[in-house]
Coordinates of C-alpha atoms and ligand atoms in Angstrom, one line a residue:
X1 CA 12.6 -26.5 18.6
X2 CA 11.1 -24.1 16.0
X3 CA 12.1 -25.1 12.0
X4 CA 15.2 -23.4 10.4
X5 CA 14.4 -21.3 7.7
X6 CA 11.6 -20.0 5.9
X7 CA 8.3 -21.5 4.6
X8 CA 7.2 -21.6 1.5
X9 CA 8.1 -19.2 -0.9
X10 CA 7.0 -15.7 0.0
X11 CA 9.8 -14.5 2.5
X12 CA 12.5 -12.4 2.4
X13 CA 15.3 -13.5 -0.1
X14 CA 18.8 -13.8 0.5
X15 CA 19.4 -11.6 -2.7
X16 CA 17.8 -8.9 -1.3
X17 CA 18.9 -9.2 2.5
X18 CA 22.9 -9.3 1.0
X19 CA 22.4 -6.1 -1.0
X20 CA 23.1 -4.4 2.4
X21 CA 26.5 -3.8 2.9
X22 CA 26.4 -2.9 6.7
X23 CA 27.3 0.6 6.3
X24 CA 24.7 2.0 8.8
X25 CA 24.2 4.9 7.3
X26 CA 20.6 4.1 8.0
X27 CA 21.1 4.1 11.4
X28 CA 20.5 8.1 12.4
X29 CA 17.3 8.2 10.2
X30 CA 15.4 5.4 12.3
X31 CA 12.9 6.8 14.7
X32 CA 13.6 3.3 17.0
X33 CA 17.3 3.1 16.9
X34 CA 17.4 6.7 17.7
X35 CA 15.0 6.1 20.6
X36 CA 16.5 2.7 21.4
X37 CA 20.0 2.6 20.7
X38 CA 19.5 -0.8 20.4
X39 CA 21.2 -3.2 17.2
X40 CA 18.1 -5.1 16.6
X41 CA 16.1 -2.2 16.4
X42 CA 18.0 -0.6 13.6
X43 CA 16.9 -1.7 9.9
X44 CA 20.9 -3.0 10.0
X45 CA 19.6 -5.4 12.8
X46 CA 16.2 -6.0 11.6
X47 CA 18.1 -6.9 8.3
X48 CA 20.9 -9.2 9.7
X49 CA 17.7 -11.0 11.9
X50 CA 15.7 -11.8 9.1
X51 CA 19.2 -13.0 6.9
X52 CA 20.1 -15.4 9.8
X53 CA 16.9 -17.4 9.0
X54 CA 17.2 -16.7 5.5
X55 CA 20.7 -18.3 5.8
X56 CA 18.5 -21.5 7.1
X57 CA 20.8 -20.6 10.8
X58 CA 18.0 -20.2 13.1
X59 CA 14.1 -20.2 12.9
X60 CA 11.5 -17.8 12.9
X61 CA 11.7 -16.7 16.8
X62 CA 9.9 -14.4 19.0
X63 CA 12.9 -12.0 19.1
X64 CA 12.9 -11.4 15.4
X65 CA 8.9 -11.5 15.9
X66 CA 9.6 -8.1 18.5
X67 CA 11.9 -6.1 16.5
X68 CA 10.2 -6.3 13.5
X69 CA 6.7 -5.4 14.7
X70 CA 9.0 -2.9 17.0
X71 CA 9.5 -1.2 13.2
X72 CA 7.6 1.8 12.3
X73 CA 7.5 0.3 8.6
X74 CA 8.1 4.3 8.0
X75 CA 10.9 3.1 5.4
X76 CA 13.1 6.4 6.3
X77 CA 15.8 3.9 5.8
X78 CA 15.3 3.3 2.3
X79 CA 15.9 7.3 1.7
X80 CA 18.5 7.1 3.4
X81 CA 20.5 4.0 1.6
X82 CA 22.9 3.7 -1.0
X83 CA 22.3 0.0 -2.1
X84 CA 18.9 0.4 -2.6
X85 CA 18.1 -2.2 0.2
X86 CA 13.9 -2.4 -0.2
X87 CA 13.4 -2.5 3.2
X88 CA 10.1 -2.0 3.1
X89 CA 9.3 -5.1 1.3
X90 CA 11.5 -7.2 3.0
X91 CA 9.8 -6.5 6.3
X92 CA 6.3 -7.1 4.6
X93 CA 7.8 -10.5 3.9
X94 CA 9.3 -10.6 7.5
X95 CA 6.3 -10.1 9.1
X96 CA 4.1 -12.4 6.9
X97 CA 7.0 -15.1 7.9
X98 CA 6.2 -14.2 11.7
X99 CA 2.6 -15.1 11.0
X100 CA 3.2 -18.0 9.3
X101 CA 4.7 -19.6 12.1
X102 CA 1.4 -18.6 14.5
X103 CA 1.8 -18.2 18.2
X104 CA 5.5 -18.0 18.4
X105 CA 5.1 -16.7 21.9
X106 CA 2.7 -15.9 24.7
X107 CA 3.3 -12.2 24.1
X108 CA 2.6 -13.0 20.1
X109 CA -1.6 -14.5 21.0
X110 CA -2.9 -11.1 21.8
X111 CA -1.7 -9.6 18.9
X112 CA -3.0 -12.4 17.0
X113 CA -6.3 -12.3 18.2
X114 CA -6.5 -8.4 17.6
X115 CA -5.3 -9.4 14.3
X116 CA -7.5 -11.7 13.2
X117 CA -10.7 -10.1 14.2
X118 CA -9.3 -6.6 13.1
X119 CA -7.4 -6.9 9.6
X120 CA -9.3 -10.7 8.8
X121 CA -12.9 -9.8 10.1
X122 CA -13.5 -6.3 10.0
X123 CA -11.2 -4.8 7.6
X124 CA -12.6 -7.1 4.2
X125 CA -16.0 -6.3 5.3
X126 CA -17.3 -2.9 4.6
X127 CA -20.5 -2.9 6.1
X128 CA -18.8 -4.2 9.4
X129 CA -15.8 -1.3 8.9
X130 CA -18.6 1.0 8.7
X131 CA -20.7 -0.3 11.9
X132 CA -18.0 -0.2 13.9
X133 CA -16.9 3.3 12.9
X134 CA -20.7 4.9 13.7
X135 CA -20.2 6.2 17.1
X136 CA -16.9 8.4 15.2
X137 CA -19.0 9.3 12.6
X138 CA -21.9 10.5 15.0
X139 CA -19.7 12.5 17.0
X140 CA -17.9 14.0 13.8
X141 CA -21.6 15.1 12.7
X142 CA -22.2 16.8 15.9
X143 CA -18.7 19.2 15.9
X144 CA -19.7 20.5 19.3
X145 CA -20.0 17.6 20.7
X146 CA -17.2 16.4 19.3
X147 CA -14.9 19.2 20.9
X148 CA -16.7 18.7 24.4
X149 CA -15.9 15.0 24.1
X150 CA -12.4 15.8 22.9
X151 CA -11.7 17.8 26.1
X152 CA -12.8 15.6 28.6
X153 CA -10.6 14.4 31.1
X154 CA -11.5 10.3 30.3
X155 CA -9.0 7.4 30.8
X156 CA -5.6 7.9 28.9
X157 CA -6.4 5.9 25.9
X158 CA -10.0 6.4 25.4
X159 CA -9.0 10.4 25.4
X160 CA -6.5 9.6 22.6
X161 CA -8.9 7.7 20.6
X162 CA -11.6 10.9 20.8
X163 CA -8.7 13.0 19.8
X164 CA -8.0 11.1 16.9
X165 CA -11.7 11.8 15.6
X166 CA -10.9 14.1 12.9
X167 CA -13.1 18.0 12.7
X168 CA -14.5 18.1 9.7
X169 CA -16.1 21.8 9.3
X170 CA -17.3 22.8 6.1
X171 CA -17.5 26.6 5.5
X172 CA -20.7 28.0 4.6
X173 CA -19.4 28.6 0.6
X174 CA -18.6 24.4 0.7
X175 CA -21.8 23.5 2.0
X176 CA -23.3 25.7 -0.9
X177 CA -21.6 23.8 -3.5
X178 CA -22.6 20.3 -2.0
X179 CA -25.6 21.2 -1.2
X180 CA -25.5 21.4 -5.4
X181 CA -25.7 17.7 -5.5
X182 CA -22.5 16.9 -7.9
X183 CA -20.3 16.4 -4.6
X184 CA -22.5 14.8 -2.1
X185 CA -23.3 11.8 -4.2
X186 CA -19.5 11.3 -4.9
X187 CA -20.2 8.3 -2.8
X188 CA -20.5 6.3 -6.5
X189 CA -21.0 8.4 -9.3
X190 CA -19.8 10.4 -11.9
X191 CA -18.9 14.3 -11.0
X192 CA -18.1 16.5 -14.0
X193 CA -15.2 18.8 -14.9
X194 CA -15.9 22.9 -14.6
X195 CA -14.9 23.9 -18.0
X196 CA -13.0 22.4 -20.1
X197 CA -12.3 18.6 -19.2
X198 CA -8.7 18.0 -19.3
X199 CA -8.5 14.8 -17.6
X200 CA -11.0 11.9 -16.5
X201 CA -9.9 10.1 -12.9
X202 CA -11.0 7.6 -10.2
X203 CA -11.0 9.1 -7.1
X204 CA -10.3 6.3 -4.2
X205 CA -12.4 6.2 -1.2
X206 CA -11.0 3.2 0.9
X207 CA -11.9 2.8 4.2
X208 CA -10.9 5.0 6.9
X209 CA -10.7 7.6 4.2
X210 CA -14.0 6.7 3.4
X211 CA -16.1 6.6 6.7
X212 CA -14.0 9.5 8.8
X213 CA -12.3 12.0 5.9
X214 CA -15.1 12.4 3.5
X215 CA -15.0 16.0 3.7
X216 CA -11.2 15.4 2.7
X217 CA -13.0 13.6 -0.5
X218 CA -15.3 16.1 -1.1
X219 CA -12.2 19.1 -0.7
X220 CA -10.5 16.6 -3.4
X221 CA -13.3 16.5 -6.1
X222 CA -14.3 19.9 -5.7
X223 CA -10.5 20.6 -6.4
X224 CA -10.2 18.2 -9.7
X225 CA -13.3 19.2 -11.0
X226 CA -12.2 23.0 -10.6
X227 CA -9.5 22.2 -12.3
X228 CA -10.9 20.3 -15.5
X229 CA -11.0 16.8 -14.0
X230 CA -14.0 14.7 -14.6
X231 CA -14.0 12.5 -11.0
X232 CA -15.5 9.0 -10.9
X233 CA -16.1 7.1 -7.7
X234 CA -16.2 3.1 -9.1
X235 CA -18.7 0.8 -7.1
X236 CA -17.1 -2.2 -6.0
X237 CA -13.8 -0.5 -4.4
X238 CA -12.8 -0.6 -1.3
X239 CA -10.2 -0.9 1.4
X240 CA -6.5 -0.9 -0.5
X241 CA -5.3 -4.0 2.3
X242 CA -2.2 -1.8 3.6
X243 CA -3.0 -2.2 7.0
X244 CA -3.4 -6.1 6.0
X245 CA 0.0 -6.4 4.6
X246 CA 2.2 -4.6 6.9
X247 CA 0.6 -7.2 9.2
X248 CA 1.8 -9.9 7.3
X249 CA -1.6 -11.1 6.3
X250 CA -0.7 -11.3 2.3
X251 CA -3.6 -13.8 0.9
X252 CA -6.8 -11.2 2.3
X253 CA -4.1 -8.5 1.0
X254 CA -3.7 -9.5 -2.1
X255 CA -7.5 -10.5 -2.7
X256 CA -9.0 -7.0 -1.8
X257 CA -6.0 -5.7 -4.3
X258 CA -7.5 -8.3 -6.9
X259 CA -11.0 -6.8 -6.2
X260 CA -10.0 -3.1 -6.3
X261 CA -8.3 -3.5 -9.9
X262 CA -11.2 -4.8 -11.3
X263 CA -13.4 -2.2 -9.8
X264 CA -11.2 0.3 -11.6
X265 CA -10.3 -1.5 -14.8
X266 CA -13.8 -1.5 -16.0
X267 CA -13.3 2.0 -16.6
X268 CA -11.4 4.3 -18.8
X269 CA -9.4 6.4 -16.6
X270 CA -6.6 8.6 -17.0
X271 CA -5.1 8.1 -13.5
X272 CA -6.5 6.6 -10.5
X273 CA -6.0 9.6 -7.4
X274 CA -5.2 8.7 -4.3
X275 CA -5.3 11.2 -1.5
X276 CA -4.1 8.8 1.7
X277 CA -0.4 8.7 1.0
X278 CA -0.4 4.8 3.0
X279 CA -3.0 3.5 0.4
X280 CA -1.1 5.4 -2.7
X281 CA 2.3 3.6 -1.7
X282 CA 0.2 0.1 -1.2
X283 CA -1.6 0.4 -4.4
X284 CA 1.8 1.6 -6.6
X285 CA 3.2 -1.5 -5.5
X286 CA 0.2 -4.1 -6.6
X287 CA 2.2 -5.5 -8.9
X288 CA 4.8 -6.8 -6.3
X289 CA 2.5 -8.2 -3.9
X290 CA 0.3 -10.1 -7.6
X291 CA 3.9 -11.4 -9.0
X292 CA 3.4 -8.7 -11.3
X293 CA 0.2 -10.0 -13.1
X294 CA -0.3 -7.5 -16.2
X295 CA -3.8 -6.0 -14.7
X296 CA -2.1 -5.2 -11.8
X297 CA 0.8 -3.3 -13.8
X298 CA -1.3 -1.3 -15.6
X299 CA -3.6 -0.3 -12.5
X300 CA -0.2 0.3 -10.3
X301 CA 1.1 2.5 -13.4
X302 CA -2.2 4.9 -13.1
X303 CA -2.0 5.5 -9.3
X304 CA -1.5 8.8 -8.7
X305 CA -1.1 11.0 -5.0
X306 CA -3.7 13.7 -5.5
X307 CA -1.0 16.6 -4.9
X308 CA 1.7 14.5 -7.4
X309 CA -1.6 14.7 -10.1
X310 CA -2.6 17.9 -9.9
X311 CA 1.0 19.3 -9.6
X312 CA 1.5 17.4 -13.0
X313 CA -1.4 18.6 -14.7
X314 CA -0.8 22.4 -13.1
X315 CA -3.4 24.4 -11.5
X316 CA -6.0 25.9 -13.9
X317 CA -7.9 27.7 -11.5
X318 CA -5.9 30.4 -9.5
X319 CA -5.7 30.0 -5.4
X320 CA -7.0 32.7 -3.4
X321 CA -5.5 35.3 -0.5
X322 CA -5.2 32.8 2.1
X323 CA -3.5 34.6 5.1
X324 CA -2.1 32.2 7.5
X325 CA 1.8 30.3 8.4
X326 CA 1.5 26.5 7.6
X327 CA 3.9 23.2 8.0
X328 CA 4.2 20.5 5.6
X329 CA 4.7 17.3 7.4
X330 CA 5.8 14.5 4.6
X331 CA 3.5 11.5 5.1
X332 CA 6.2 8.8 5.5
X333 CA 4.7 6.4 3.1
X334 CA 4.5 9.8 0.2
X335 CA 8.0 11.1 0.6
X336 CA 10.1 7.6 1.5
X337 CA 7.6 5.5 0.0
X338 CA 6.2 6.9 -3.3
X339 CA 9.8 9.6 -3.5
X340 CA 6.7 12.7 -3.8
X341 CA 8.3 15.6 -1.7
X342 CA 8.3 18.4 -4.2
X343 CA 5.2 18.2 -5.9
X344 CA 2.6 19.0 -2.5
X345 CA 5.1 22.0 -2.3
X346 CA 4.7 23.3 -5.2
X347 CA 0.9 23.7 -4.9
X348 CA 1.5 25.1 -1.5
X349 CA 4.1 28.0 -2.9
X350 CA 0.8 28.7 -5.4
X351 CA -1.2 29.6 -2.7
X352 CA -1.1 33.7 -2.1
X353 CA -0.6 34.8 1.3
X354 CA 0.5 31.4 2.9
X355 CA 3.3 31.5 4.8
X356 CA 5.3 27.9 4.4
X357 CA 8.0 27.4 7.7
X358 CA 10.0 24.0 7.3
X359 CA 10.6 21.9 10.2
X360 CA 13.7 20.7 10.7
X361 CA 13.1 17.3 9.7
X362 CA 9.6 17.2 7.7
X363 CA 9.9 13.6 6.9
X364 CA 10.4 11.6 10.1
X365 CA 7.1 9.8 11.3
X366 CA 5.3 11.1 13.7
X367 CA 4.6 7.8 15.4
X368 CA 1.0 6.6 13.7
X369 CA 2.6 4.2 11.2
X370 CA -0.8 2.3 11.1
X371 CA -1.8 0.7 14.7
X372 CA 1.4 1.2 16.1
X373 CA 0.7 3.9 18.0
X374 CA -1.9 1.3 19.4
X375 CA 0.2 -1.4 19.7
X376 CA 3.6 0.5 20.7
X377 CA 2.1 3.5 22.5
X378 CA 5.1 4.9 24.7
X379 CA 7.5 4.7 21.6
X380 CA 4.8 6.4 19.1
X381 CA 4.1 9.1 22.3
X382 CA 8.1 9.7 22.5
X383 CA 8.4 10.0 18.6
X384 CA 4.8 11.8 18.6
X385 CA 6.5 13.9 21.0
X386 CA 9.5 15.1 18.5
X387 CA 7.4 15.9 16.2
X388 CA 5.1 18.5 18.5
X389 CA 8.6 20.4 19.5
X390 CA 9.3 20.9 15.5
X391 CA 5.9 21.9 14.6
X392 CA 6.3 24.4 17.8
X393 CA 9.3 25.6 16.5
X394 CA 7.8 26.7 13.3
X395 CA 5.4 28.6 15.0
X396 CA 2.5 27.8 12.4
X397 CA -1.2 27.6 12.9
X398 CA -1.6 24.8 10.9
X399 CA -0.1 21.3 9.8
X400 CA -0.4 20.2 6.5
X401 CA -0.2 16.7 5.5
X402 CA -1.7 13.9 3.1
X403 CA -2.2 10.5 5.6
X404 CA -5.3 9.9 7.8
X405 CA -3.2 8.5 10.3
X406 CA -0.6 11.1 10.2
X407 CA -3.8 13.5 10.5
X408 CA -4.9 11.9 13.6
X409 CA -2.0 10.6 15.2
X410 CA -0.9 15.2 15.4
X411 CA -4.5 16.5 16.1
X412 CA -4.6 14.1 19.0
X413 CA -1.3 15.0 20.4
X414 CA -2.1 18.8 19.3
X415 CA -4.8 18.6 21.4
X416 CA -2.8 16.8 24.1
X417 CA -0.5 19.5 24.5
X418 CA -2.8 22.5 24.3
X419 CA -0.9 23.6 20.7
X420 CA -3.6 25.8 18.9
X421 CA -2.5 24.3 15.7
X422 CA -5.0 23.0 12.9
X423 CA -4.4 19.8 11.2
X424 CA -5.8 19.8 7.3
X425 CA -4.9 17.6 4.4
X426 CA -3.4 19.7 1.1
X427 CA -6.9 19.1 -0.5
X428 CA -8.7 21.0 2.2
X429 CA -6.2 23.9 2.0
X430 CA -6.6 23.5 -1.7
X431 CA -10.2 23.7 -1.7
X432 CA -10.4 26.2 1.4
X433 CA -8.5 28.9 -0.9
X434 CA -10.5 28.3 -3.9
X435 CA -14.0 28.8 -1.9
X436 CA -12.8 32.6 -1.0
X437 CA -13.8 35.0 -2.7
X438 CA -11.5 37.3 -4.6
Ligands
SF4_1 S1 11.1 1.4 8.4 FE1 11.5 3.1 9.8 S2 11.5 2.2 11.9 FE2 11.7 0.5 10.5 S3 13.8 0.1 10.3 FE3 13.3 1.5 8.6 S4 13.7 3.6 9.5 FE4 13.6 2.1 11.2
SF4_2 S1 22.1 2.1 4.7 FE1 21.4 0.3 3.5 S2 23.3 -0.8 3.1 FE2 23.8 0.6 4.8 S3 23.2 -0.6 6.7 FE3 21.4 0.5 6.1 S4 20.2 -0.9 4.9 FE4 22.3 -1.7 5.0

C-alpha cells in the first residue's frame, strides 16, 4: 500500500489547499470540467484530491496522478476565484508529488520515459534541443516546401506536427534591414537603439522561441530598437524550465532558473523582455520556485512581456496603414498568469487601419498548454475545436497572440479546417506596420 501523505517538503500545503472555500465558481471557466463534467476534473476536485493527501488520508495514487496531468495548467481558475486559491502552484507541487512517488501505475511508465528523455535529456541541453529541432528548422527555411509538406495527406499526428511548423516569411523591407547586420547577429550581441536610447533590455531567446520563432525575435528587436531600446541577447541563457516544472521535474527546473539569472545579472538591464507569454509567467515566478533567494527577486522583478514593456514605455515611432480585421487570443499563461490583458490591446488600437473583432471568450486555452495537446490529444482537439468556431465567428484574417504553443497549436488546426486565417505574434504585426511605407 502506497505511503500516506506527502514527501519531503515541496508539496502542496494545507494552508493553501483550505483557502478554497468550495464555492465553484471556478467550475464554468475550466476547459475539462466543461468538457467532462466530471468532479475530479474541476480545479474544486483537483484541489479536494491533492488536500486528502495533504490531510495525510490517502497517498499519492494514480487517480490523483490522471486528473492532475488531465489539467490544462491554463490557470483560468485563478481569474476566476475570489479567495485567491494559487492554483497554479499548487498543481506544480501536485505534479512534482506525482513524480516523486515514480511509477504509480502502468499507465504513469510511458509518460515517465517520455519525460525523462524529453524535459531531463533534451530540454537542459541546447545543442541536443537544437539537433533535434533541424529537420523543423530546414523545412521552415524552405517556405515552399514547407506549405507542400503542410498539405499532405500523412498519418493524423505526423500531419499535426508539420502543421505546427510555424511560416516565418520576411517581407522584402525586413530582409533589407537584417541583411544590415544589427539584427541577424542578435543571436548574442548587443543591437543599438534608433535615436535616442530610452531604455537598455535583455531580450530572451529560450528554446523553442529560439530555434523555431527567430523571426518573432528579430520582429521584436527591430521593434525595441525603433522605439529607443538598446536590445542585448546575454550568452549563457537558455531554456526558462516551464515545460520542466509543469512536469513536476523541480530540481533541473530550478537549476536552468539558477543558470539564466546569472546570465542576465551580469548585466545592467532595465527590464529583461520576454515575448513567449509561458516563459514570462515561469520567469516572474523565479523567486517561488528559489525560496525567494534575493538574485532571483530582483531578476523576477525586471521580467517584462514584450507588449506589457513597450505599452509602458509608449510607442515612439508611429504604426503604419495596416488594412486588415485581426483577433487577439490571450495566451493563458499572459492574461491568467501574468494579469497582462490590456496592455497587447492598447498597441493593437495604435495600429491605423486594423480592424480588432473580440471573440467571445479571448482567454480560454486553446488546447496547447505545453505537450498536452500531445499527451491528451482528443481533449486539446475538442477545446482546439472551440476555439476555431470563435475565431470563425469574428471573421478575421488573422490571429494575434504572444505563446509559441498557442501559435502552433491554431496554425495547425487553421490549417486543419481549411480557415484562411494567419497566425502572427503582436511583435510581427508590430514590426510588419512599421516596415510600410507611409
Ligand atoms: S488550470 Fe485550467 S484546466 Fe486546470 S483546473 Fe484550472 S481552469 Fe481547469
Ligand atoms: S473559485 Fe476558488 S474558492 Fe471557489 S471552488 Fe474554485 S478554487 Fe475553490
Amino acid at each position: 500500500m502506497a505511503q500516506r501523505g506527502y514527501i519531503g517538503t515541496e508539496h502542496p500545503k494545507l494552508e493553501d489547499l483550505d483557502r478554497c472555500t468550495r464555492c465553484g465558481l471556478c467550475e464554468q471557466a475550466c476547459p475539462t470540467y466543461r468538457l467532462l463534467k466530471f468532479e475530479p476534473d474541476s480545479p474544486r476536485g483537483r484541489i479536494f484530491l491533492m488536500k486528502e493527501v495533504a490531510e495525510g488520508r490517502v497517498g499519492v495514487n494514480a487517480n490523483l496522478a490522471q486528473h492532475l496531468y488531465a489539467c490544462l495548467g491554463c490557470r483560468a481558475c485563478e481569474t476566476a476565484c475570489p479567495s485567491g486559491v494559487e492554483f497554479g502552484k499548487l498543481l506544480e507541487l501536485g505534479r512534482h508529488q506525482v513524480e516523486l512517488h515514480g511509477d504509480i501505475s502502468p499507465e504513469r511508465r510511458g509518460w515517465r520515459l517520455f519525460r525523462a528523455f524529453a524535459f531531463e535529456r533534451i530540454l537542459p541541453n541546447p545543442w541536443l534541443f537544437h539537433v533535434l529541432m533541424f529537420p523543423a528548422r530546414l523545412l521552415q527555411a524552405l517556405p515552399g516546401l514547407l506549405a507542400c509538406a503542410q498539405s499532405l495527406p500523412l498519418p493524423h499526428k505526423l500531419r499535426q506536427l508539420v502543421r505546427m511548423i510555424p511560416r516565418a516569411n520576411r517581407s522584402r523591407d525586413q530582409r533589407e534591414v537584417d541583411a544590415q547586420g544589427e539584427v541577424d547577429r542578435y543571436s548574442s550581441g548587443v543591437i543599438s537603439a534608433r535615436g535616442k536610447q530610452r531604455a537598455r533590455v535583455g531580450l530572451f531567446v529560450g528554446c523553442v522561441m529560439g530555434s523555431l520563432f527567430s523571426h518573432v525575435h528579430r520582429a521584436t528587436i527591430r521593434v525595441l530598437t525603433r522605439n529607443g531600446c538598446e536590445v542585448v541577447v546575454v550568452p549563457g541563457q537558455w531554456c526558462c524550465g516551464a515545460l520542466n516544472l509543469h512536469a513536476g521535474e523541480r530540481k533541473r527546473a530550478a537549476a536552468m532558473a539558477r543558470s539564466n539569472i546569472a546570465a542576465f545579472n551580469r548585466e545592467r538591464l532595465d527590464a529583461i523582455v520576454v515575448n513567449s507569454a509561458g516563459c514570462g509567467a515561469t520567469m516572474k515566478e523565479y523567486a517561488d520556485l528559489l525560496d525567494g533567494d534575493s538574485e532571483s527577486v530582483i531578476f523576477s522583478g525586471k521580467v517584462k512581456d514584450a507588449g506589457e514593456f513597450l505599452s509602458e514605455l509608449g510607442l515612439l515611432s508611429k504604426p503604419q496603414r495596416l488594412k486588415t480585421t485581426g483577433t487577439y487570443q490571450d495566451a493563458c499563461h499572459l492574461a491568467h498568469g501574468q494579469r497582462v490583458r490590456k496592455q497587447p490591446r492598447a498597441l493593437l488600437a495604435q495600429i491605423p487601419g486594423l480592424t480588432l473583432v473580440e471573440m467571445p471568450h479571448p482567454d480560454q486555452c486553446c488546447g496547447a498548454a505545453g505537450v498536452y495537446n500531445l499527451t491528451h490529444g482528443d481533449l486539446s482537439g475538442k477545446i482546439l475545436a472551440e476555439k476555431l468556431d470563435e475565431i470563425a465567428l469574428t471573421k478575421a484574417e488573422l490571429v494575434v497572440t504572444t505563446n509559441p504553443g498557442c501559435a502552433m497549436q491554431l496554425q495547425a488546426g487553421l490549417m486543419e479546417r481549411h480557415m484562411n486565417v494567419r497566425v502572427c505574434h503582436l511583435m510581427e504585426l508590430l514590426d510588419e506596420s512599421y516596415s510600410i511605407r507611409p
